[in-house]
CSV table of C-alpha atoms in Angstrom, one decimal:
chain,number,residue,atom,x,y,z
A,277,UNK,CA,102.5,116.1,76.7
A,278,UNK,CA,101.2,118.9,74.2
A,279,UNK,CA,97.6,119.7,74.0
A,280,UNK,CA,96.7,117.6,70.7
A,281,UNK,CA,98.8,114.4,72.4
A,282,UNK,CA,96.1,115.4,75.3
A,283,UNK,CA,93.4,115.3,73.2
A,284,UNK,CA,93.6,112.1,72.0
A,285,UNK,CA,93.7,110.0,74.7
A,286,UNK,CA,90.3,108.2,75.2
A,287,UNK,CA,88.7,109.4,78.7
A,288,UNK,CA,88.9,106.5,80.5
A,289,UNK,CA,93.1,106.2,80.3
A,290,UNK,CA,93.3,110.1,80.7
A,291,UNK,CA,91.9,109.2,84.1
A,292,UNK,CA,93.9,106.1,85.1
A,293,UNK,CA,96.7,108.7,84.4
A,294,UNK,CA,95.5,111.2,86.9
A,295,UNK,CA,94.7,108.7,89.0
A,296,UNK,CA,98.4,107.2,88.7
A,297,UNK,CA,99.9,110.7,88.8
A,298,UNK,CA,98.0,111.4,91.9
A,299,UNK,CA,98.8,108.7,93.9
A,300,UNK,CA,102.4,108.5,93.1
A,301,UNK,CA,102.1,112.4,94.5
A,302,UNK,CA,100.0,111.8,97.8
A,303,UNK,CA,102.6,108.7,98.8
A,304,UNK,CA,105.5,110.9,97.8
A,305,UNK,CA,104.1,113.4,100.2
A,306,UNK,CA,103.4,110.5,103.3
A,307,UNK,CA,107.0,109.8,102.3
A,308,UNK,CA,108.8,113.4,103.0
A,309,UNK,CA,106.5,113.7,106.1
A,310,UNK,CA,107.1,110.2,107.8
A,311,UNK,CA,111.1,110.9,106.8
A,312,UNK,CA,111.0,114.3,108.5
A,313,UNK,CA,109.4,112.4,111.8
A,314,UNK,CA,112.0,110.6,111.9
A,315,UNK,CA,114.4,112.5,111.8
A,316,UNK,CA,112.7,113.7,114.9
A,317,UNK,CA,112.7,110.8,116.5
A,318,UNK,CA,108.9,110.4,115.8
A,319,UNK,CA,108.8,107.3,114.2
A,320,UNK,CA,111.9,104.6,114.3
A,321,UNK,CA,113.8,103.3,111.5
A,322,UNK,CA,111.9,99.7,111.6
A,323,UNK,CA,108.5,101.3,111.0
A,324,UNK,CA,109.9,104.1,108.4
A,325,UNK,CA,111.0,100.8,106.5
A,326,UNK,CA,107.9,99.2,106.8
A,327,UNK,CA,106.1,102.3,105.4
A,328,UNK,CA,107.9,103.0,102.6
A,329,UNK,CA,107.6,99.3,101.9
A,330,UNK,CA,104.4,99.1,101.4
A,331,UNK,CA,103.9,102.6,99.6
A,332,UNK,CA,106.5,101.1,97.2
A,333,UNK,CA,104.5,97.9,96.8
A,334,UNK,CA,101.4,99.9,96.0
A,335,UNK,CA,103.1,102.0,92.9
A,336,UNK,CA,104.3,99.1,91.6
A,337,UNK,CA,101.2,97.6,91.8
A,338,UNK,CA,99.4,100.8,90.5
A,339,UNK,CA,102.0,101.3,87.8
A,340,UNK,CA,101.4,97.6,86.7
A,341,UNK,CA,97.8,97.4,86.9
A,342,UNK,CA,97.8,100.8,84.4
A,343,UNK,CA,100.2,99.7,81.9
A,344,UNK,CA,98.2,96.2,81.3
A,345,UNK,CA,94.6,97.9,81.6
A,346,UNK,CA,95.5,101.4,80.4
A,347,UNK,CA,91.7,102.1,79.4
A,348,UNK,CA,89.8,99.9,81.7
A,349,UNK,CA,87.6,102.3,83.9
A,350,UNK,CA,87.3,100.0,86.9
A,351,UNK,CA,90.7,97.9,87.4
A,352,UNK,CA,92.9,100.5,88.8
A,353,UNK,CA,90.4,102.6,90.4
A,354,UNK,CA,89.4,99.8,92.9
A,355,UNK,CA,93.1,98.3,92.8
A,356,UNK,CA,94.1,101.6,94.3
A,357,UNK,CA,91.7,102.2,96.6
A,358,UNK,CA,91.8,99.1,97.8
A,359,UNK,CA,95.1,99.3,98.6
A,360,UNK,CA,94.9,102.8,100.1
A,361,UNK,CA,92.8,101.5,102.4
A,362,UNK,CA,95.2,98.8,103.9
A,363,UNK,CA,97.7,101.9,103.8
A,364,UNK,CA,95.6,104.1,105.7
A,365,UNK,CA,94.5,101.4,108.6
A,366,UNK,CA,97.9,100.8,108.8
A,367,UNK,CA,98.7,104.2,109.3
A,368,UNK,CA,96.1,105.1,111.8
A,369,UNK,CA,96.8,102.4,113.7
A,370,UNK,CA,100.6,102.5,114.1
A,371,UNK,CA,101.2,106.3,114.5
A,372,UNK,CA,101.5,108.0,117.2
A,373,UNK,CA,99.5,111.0,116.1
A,374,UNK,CA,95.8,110.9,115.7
A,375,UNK,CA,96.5,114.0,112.5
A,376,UNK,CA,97.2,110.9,110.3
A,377,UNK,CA,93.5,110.8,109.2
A,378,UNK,CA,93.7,113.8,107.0
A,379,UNK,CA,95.7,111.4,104.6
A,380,UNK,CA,92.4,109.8,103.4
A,381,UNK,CA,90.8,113.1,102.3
A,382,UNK,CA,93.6,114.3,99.0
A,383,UNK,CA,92.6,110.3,98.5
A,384,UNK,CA,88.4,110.8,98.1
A,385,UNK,CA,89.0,114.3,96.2
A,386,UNK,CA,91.2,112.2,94.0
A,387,UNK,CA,88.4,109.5,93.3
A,388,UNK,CA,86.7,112.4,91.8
A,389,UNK,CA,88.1,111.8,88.7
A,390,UNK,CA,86.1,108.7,88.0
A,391,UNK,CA,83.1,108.6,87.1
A,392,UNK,CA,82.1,106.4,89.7
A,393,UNK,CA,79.5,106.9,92.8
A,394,UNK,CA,79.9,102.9,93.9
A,395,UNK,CA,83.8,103.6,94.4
A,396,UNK,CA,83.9,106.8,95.9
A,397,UNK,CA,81.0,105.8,98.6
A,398,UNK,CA,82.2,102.3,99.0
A,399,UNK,CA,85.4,103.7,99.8
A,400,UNK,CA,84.3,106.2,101.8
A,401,UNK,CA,82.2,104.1,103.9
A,402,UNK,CA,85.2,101.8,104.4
A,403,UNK,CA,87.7,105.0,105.1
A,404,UNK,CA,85.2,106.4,108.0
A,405,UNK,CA,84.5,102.6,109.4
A,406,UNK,CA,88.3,102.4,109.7
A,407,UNK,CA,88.8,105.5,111.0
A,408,UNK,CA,86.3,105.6,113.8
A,409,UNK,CA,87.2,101.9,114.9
A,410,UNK,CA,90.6,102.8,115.5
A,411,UNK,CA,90.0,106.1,117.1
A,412,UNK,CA,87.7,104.5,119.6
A,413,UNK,CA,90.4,101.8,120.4
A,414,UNK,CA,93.7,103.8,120.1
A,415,UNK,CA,92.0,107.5,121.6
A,416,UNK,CA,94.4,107.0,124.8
A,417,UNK,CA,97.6,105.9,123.7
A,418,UNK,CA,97.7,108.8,120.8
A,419,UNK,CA,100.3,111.4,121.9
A,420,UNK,CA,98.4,114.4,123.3
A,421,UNK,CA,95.2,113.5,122.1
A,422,UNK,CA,92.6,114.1,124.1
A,423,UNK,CA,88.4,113.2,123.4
A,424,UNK,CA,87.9,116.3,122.3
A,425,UNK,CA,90.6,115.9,119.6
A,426,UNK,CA,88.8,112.6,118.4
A,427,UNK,CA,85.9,113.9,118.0
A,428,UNK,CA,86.9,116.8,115.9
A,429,UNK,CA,88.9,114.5,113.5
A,430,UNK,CA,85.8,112.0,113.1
A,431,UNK,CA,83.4,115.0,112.7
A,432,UNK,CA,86.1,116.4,110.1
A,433,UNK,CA,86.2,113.2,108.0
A,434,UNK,CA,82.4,112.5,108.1
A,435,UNK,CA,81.7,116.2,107.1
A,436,UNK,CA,84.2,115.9,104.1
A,437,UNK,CA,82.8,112.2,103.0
A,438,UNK,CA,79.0,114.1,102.9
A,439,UNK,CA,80.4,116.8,101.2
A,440,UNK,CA,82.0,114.9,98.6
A,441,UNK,CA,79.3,112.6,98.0
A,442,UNK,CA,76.9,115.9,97.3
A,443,UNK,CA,79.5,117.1,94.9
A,444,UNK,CA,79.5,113.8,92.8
A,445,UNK,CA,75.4,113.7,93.0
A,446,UNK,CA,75.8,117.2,91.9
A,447,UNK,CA,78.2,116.6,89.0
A,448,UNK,CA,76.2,113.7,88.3
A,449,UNK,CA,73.0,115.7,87.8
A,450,UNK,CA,74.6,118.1,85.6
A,451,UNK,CA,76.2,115.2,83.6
A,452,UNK,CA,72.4,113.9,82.7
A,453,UNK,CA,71.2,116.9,82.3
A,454,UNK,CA,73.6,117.5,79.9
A,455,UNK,CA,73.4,114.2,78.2
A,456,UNK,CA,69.7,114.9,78.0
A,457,UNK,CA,70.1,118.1,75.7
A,458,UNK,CA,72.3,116.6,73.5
A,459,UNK,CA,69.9,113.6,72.7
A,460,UNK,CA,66.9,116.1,72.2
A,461,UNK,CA,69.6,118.5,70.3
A,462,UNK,CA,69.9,115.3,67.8
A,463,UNK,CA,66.4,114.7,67.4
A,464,UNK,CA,65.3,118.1,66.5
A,465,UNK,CA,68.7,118.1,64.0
A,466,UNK,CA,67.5,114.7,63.0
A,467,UNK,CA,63.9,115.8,62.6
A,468,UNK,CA,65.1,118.7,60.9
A,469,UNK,CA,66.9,117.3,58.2
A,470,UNK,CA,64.1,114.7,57.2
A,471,UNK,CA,61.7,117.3,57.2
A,472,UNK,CA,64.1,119.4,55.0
A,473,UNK,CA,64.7,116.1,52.8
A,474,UNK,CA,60.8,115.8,52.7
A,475,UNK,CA,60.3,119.3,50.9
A,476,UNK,CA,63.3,118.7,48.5
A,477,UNK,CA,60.9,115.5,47.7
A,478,UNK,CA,57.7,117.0,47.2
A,479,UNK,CA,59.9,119.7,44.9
A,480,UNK,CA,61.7,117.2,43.1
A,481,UNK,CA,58.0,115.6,42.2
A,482,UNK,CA,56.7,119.3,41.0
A,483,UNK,CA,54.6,119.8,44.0
C-alpha cells in the first residue's frame, strides 16, 4: 500500500484496518506460544485444538464484520473486543500458568487506535474483573504460583489499565485543544476576509 493509496482511506476504515491487522498479529503470536507449549507437554492436543478453534472463529468473525462495515467506527471495535474477552477468560482459566494475563495488555494498547474512551474503559473494566476473579479462584492450582505472584500480575494489569486510560484523557485533551484552534483559526480567516470584502466595498462606492 503506497503512501497516496494511504492517504485516501477515510480515518475510520484506516483504523478497522489496524485494528484487523493487529489482532490477526496478537492471535498469531498466542498461536506460536501455545504450539511451542505443547510441544512441551504444557498443554495437550485437545485444548491446543480448542484454542486455535476459537482464535480462528474470531478472525473470521473480525475479517467478516470489516469487509461488510469497512468504515463503521463502532462495529468491529466492540465485535473484537468482545470476543477477546471470551478468549482471554478462557485462557486464564484453562492454563496452567498464571503469565497468561499479559495477553490482554498488546489488546488495550491496540484499542488506542480508536477514538473511543467508552470501549477502551469498558473493556478494561471487564479485562481486570475477569482477571482478578479467576486469580482469586484458580491462585492454587496455577503451576508454581504462589500469592505473591498474583498479586504482582493483578497490580501489573491495574497499573497498565490506569496508565492507559491517562494516555487516552491525555490524547483526548490535546485532540480538543487542537480542534479548538482550528475553529478560532476559521473565524479570524473568516472575519478576515469579510472585513477585507468590506473595504473593497466602501472602495468600490468611492469612499
Amino acid at each position: 500500500m503506497n503512501e497516496k493509496r494511504l492517504k485516501e482511506i477515510p480515518i475510520v476504515e484506516l483504523r478497522n484496518i489496524l485494528m484487523l491487522i493487529g489482532l490477526y498479529l496478537i492471535l498469531s503470536v498466542m498461536t506460536v506460544i501455545h504450539v511451542s507449549e505443547s510441544m512441551n507437554e504444557m498443554y495437550n492436543e485437545e485444548y491446543l485444538s480448542t484454542h486455535s478453534f476459537v482464535m480462528i472463529v474470531m478472525l473470521i468473525v473480525a475479517t467478516i464484520v470489516h469487509m461488510k462495515y469497512p468504515r463503521d467506527k463502532f462495529k468491529l471495535g466492540y465485535v473484537s473486543s468482545g470476543m477477546y474477552l471470551v478468549l482471554y477468560s478462557y485462557t486464564l482459566m484453562t492454563s496452567s500458568t498464571i503469565g497468561v494475563y499479559v495477553y490482554i495488555i498488546p489488546f488495550l494498547i491496540l484499542l488506542l487506535i480508536y477514538d473511543d474512551t467508552v470501549l477502551l474503559l469498558s473493556t478494561s473494566i471487564i479485562a481486570a474483573f475477569s482477571t482478578v476473579s479467576v486469580f482469586l479462584v484458580r491462585s492454587e492450582t496455577y503451576d508454581t504460583c504462589t500469592a505473591v505472584d498474583v498479586e504482582i500480575a493483578i497490580a501489573c494489569i491495574i497499573l497498565t489499565i490506569i496508565f492507559l486510560l491517562m494516555s487516552r484523557l491525555s490524547v483526548l485533551r490535546a485532540f480538543n485543544r487542537m480542534q479548538k484552534l482550528e475553529k478560532e483559526l476559521l473565524e479570524d480567516t473568516l472575519t478576515g476576509c469579510n472585513n477585507r470584502k468590506f473595504l473593497e466595498q466602501l472602495v468600490d462606492n468611492g469612499f
